[in-house]
Coordinates of C-alpha atoms in Angstrom, one line a residue:
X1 CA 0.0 0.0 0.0
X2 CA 2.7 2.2 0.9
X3 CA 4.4 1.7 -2.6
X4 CA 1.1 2.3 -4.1
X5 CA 1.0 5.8 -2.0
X6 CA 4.7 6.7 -3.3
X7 CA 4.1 5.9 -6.7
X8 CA 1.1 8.8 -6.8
X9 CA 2.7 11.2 -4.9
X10 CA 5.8 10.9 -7.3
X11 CA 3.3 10.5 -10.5
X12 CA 1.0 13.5 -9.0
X13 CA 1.4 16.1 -11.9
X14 CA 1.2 13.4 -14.9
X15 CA -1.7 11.6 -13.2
X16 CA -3.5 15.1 -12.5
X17 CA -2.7 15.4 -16.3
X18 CA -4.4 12.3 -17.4
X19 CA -7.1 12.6 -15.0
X20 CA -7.7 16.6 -16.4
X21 CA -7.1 15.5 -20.2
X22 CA -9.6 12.5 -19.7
X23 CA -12.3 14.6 -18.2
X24 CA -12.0 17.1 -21.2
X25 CA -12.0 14.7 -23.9
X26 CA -15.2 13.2 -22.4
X27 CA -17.0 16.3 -22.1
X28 CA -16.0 17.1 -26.0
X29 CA -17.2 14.0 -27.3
X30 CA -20.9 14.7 -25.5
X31 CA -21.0 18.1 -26.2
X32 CA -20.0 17.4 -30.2
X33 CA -22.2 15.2 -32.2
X34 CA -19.4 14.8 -35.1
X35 CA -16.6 14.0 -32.1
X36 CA -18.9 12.0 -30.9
X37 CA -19.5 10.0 -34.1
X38 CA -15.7 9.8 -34.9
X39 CA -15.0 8.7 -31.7
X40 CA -17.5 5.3 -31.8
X41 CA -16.6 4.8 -35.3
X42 CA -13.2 3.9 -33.9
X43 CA -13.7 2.3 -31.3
X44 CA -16.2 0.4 -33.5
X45 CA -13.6 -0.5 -36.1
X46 CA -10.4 -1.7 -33.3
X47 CA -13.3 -3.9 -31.5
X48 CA -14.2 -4.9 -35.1
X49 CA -10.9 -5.5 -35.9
X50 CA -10.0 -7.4 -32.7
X51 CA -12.6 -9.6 -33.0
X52 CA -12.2 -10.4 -36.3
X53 CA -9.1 -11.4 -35.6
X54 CA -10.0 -13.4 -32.6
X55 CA -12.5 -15.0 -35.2
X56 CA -10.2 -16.3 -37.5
X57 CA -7.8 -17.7 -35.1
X58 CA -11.1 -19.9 -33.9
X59 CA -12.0 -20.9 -37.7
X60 CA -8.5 -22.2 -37.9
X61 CA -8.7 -23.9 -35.1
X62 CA -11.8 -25.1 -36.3
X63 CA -10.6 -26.6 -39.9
X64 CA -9.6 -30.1 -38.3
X65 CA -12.8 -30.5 -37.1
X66 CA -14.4 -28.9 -40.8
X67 CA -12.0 -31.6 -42.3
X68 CA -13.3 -34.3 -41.1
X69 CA -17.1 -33.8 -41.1
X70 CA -16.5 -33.3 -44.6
X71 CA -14.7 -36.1 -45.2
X72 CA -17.3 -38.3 -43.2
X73 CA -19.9 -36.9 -45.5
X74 CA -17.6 -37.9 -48.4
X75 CA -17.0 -41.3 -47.2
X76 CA -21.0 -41.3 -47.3
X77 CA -21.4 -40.4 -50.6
X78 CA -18.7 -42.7 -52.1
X79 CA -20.5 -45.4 -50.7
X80 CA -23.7 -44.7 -51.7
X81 CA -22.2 -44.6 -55.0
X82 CA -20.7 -47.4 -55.4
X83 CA -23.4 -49.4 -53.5
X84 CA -26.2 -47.6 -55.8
X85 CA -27.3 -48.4 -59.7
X86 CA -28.4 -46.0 -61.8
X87 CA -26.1 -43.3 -60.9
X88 CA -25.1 -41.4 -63.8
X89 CA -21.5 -42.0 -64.6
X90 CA -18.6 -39.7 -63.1
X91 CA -15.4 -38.5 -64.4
X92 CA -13.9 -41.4 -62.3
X93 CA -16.2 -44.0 -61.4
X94 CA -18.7 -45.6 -63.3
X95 CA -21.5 -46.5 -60.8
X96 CA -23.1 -49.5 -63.8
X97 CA -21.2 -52.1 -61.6
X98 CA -22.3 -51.1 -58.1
X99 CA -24.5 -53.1 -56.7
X100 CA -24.3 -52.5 -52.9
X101 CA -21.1 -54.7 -52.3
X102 CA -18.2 -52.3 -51.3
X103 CA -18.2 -50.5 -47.4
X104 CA -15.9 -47.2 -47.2
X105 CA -13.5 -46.4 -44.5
X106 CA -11.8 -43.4 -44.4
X107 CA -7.8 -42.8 -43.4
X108 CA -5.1 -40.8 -43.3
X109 CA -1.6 -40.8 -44.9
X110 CA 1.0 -41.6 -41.9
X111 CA 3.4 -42.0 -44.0
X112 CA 4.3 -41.4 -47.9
X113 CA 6.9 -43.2 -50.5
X114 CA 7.3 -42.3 -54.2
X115 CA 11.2 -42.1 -55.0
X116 CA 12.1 -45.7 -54.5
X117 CA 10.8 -48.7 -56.8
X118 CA 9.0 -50.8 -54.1
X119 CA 6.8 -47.5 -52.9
X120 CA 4.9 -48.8 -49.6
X121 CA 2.7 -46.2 -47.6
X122 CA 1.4 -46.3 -43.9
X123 CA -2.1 -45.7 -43.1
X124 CA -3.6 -44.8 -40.0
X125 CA -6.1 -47.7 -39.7
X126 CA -5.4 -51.3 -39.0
X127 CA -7.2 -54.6 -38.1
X128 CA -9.2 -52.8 -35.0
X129 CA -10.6 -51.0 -37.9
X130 CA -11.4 -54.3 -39.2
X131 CA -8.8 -53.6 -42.7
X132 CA -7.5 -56.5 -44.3
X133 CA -5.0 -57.8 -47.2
X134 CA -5.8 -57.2 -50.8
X135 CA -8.4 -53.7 -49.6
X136 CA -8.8 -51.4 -52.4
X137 CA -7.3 -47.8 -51.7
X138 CA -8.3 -44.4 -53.0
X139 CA -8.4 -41.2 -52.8
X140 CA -11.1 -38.4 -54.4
X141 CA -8.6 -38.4 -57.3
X142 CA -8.7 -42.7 -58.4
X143 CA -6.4 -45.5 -56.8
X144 CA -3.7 -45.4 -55.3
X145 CA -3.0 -49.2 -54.2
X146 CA -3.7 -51.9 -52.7
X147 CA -3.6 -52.9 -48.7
X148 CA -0.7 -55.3 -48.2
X149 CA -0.2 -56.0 -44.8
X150 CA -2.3 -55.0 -41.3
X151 CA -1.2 -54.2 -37.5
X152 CA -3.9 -53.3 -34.9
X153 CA -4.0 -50.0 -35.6
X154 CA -2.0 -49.1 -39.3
X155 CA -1.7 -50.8 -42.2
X156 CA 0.8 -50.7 -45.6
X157 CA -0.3 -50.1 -49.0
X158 CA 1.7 -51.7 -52.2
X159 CA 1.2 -48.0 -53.9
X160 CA 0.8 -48.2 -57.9
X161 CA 4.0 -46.9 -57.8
X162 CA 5.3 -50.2 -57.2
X163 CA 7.4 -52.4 -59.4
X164 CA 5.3 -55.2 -58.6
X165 CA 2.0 -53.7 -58.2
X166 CA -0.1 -55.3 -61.0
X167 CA -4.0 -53.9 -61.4
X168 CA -6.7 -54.7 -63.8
X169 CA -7.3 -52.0 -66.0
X170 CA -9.3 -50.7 -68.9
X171 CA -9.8 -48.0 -71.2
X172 CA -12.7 -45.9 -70.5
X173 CA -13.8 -45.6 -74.2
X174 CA -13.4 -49.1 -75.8
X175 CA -13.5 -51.2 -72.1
X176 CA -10.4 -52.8 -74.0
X177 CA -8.6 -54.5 -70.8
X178 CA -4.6 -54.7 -70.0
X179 CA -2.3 -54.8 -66.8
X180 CA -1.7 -51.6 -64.8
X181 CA 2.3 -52.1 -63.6
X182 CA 4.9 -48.9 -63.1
X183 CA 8.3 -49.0 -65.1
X184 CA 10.1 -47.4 -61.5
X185 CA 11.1 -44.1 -63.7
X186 CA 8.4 -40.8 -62.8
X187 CA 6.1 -40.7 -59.6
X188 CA 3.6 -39.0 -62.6
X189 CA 3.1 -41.6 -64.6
X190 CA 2.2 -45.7 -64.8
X191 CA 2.3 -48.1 -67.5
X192 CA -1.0 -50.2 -69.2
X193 CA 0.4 -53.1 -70.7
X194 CA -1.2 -55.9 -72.7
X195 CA -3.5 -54.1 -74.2
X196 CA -4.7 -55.5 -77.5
X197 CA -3.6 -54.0 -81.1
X198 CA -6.8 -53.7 -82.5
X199 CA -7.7 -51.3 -79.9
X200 CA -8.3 -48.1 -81.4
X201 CA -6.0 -46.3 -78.7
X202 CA -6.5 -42.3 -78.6
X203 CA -3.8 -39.9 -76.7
X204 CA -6.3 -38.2 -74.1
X205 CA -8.5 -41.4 -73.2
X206 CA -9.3 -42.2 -69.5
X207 CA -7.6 -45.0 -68.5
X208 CA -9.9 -46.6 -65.0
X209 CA -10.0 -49.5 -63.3
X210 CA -11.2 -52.8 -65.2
X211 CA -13.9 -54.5 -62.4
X212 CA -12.2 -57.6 -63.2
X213 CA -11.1 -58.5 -59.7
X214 CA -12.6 -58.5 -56.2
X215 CA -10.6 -55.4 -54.7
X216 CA -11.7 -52.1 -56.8
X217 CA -15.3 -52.1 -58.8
X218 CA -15.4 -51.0 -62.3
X219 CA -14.3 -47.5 -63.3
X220 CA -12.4 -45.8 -60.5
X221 CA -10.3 -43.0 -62.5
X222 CA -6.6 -43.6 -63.0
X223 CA -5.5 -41.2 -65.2
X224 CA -5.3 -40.1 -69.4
X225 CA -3.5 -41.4 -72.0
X226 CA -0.2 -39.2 -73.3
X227 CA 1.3 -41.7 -75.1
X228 CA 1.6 -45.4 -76.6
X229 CA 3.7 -48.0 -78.8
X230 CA 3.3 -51.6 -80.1
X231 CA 5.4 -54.1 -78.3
X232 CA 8.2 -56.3 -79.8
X233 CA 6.1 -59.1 -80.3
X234 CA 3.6 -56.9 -82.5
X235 CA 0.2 -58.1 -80.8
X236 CA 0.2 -55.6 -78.1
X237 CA 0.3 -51.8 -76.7
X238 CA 2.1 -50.4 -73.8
X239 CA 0.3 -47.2 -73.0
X240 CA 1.6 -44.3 -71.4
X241 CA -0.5 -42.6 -68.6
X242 CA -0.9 -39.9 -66.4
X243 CA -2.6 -40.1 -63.6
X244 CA -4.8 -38.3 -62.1
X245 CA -3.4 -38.7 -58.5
X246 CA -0.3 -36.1 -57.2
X247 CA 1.3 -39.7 -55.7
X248 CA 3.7 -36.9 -53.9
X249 CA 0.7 -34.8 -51.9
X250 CA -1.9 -37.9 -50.7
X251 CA -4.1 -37.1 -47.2
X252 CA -7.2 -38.5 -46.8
X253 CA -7.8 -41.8 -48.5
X254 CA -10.6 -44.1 -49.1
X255 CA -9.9 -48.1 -47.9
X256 CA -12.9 -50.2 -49.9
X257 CA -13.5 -53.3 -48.2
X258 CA -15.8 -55.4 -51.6
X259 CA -18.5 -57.4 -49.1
X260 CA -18.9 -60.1 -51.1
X261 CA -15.0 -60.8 -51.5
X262 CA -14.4 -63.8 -49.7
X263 CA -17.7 -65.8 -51.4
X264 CA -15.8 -64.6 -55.0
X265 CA -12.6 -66.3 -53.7
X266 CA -13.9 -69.3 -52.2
X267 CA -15.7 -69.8 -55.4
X268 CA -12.9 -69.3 -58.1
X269 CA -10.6 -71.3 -55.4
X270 CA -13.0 -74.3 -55.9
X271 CA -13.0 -73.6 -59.9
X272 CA -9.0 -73.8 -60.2
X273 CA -9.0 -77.1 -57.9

C-alpha cells in the first residue's frame, strides 16, 4: 500500500494530467455530435478489428474439425455410390457395376513413398478398424494401391508406384482391358500393358479400373493417355498414362473393403482345384 502511495505522490502532476485530459475529452465527445460520431466509429472498427481477428484464429482452429465432417460426408457419398445403380457416370467412377457390395473407411496418410521402386505407404487404420489384405485404396482423385499388410492400428499399402503392383485396367472408351504395372522411372506416370492392337487407342482417353477383380469395382479413375507403342512381339500396346493422382501430396484416403470378397474367392478357389 505504501508503494502504491509513493508511486502517486511521485506521478502527481502526470496523473493530475491524465485525470484533467480525460475529463475534457469526455466532455468534447458529449457536447459534439461529429466528435462523438468519430469517436464510436473507432472504437467500433479496433473492436471490429480485434474480434475479427480473434474469429479467425477460432475458424482455424476449427478446420480439423471442418476436415473431417467433410470427409465423413464424403465417405457417405462414395458409398452410396458405389453401392447404388443408376447413378449417372462420373469422371472417375462408373457406378453401372455397383451393386451395394463395397463399405468405405476413411484414413489418413502416416506415411508417404514415391522415389524408391518398391513405394509402400502407412495408413492410419489397422485390423481394429477391421482392414485386411488385398483392400482397395483411394483417394477423391482414383487408386492409389492396394492394402498389403495389417497391425492393430496401421496398415501398408503396395502404392501403384510399385514395381510389382499389377492392377486390372481398362480404357474408358473401348472397355479394351490390360495390366496396370509402373516402369520405377516418374512418380507421374504408370504403365497399361497388354493391351490388345486392335484397340483403337486415342492420346487423351481415361484409362480406369477394369472390375475384373474383387478389390476395386469397375471404373475408378486412373489417369489419361499421353502416349503409346506396339510391343516387340507386335500383338500388343504399352500405354503411357498420367494419372490423375499427385502420388507426392496424398491425405485422406478411401480403404474399400468389396463385401462379397471372400464368397468370390472361395468360389474361383474351388474352380481352379
Amino acid at each position: 500500500m505504501q508503494q502504491i502511495i509513493n508511486f502517486v505522490i511521485r506521478n502527481k502532476t502526470f496523473l493530475l494530467f491524465l485525470l484533467l485530459f480525460s475529463i475534457a475529452f469526455a466532455l468534447t465527445i458529449q457536447s459534439h455530435s461529429y466528435h462523438r460520431s468519430k469517436f464510436i466509429n473507432s472504437a467500433n472498427f479496433l473492436t471490429g478489428g480485434v474480434y475479427g481477428t480473434m474469429n479467425s484464429v477460432d475458424q482455424y482452429f476449427d478446420l480439423k474439425t471442418t476436415n473431417d465432417i467433410l470427409s465423413e460426408e464424403n465417405r457417405l457419398l462414395r458409398e452410396q455410390l458405389f453401392n447404388t445403380a443408376g447413378i449417372e457416370d462420373s469422371t472417375y467412377i462408373d457406378s453401372s457395376y455397383s451393386k451395394g457390395l463395397y463399405r468405405v473407411t476413411i484414413a489418413e496418410l502416416y506415411k508417404n513413398s514415391y522415389s524408391l521402386s518398391h513405394n509402400i505407404l502407412t495408413l492410419n487404420k489397422g485390423k481394429n478398424d477391421s482392414i485386411k489384405q488385398d483392400f482397395g485404396v483411394m483417394t477423391s482423385n482414383g487408386i492409389i494401391g492396394i492394402i498389403d499388410n495389417t497391425s492393430n492400428n496401421y496398415s501398408t499399402v503396395l502404392s501403384i508406384l510399385n514395381v510389382k503392383s499389377q492392377i486390372n485396367a481398362k480404357i474408358k472408351t473401348t472397355n479394351h482391358i490390360g495390366s496396370l504395372t509402373w516402369d520405377g522411372k516418374s512418380p507421374v506416370y504408370v504403365q497399361l500393358e497388354d493391351v490388345s492392337q486392335f484397340a483403337p487407342v486415342k492420346v487423351g482417353d481415361t484409362i480406369e479400373t477394369g472390375g475384373e477383380s474383387s478389390i476395386f469395382p469397375k471404373g475408378i479413375g486412373i489417369g489419361t493417355i499421353t502416349s503409346f507403342e506396339t510391343d516387340i512381339s507386335g500383338d500388343t500396346y504399352t500405354i503411357q498414362v498420367k494419372l490423375f493422382n499427385d502420388m507426392t501430396n496424398i491425405g485422406t484416403v478411401y480403404i474399400l473393403e468389396n463385401l462379397d470378397r471372400t464368397e468370390i474367392q472361395s468360389l474361383e478357389n474351388k474352380s481352379n482345384e
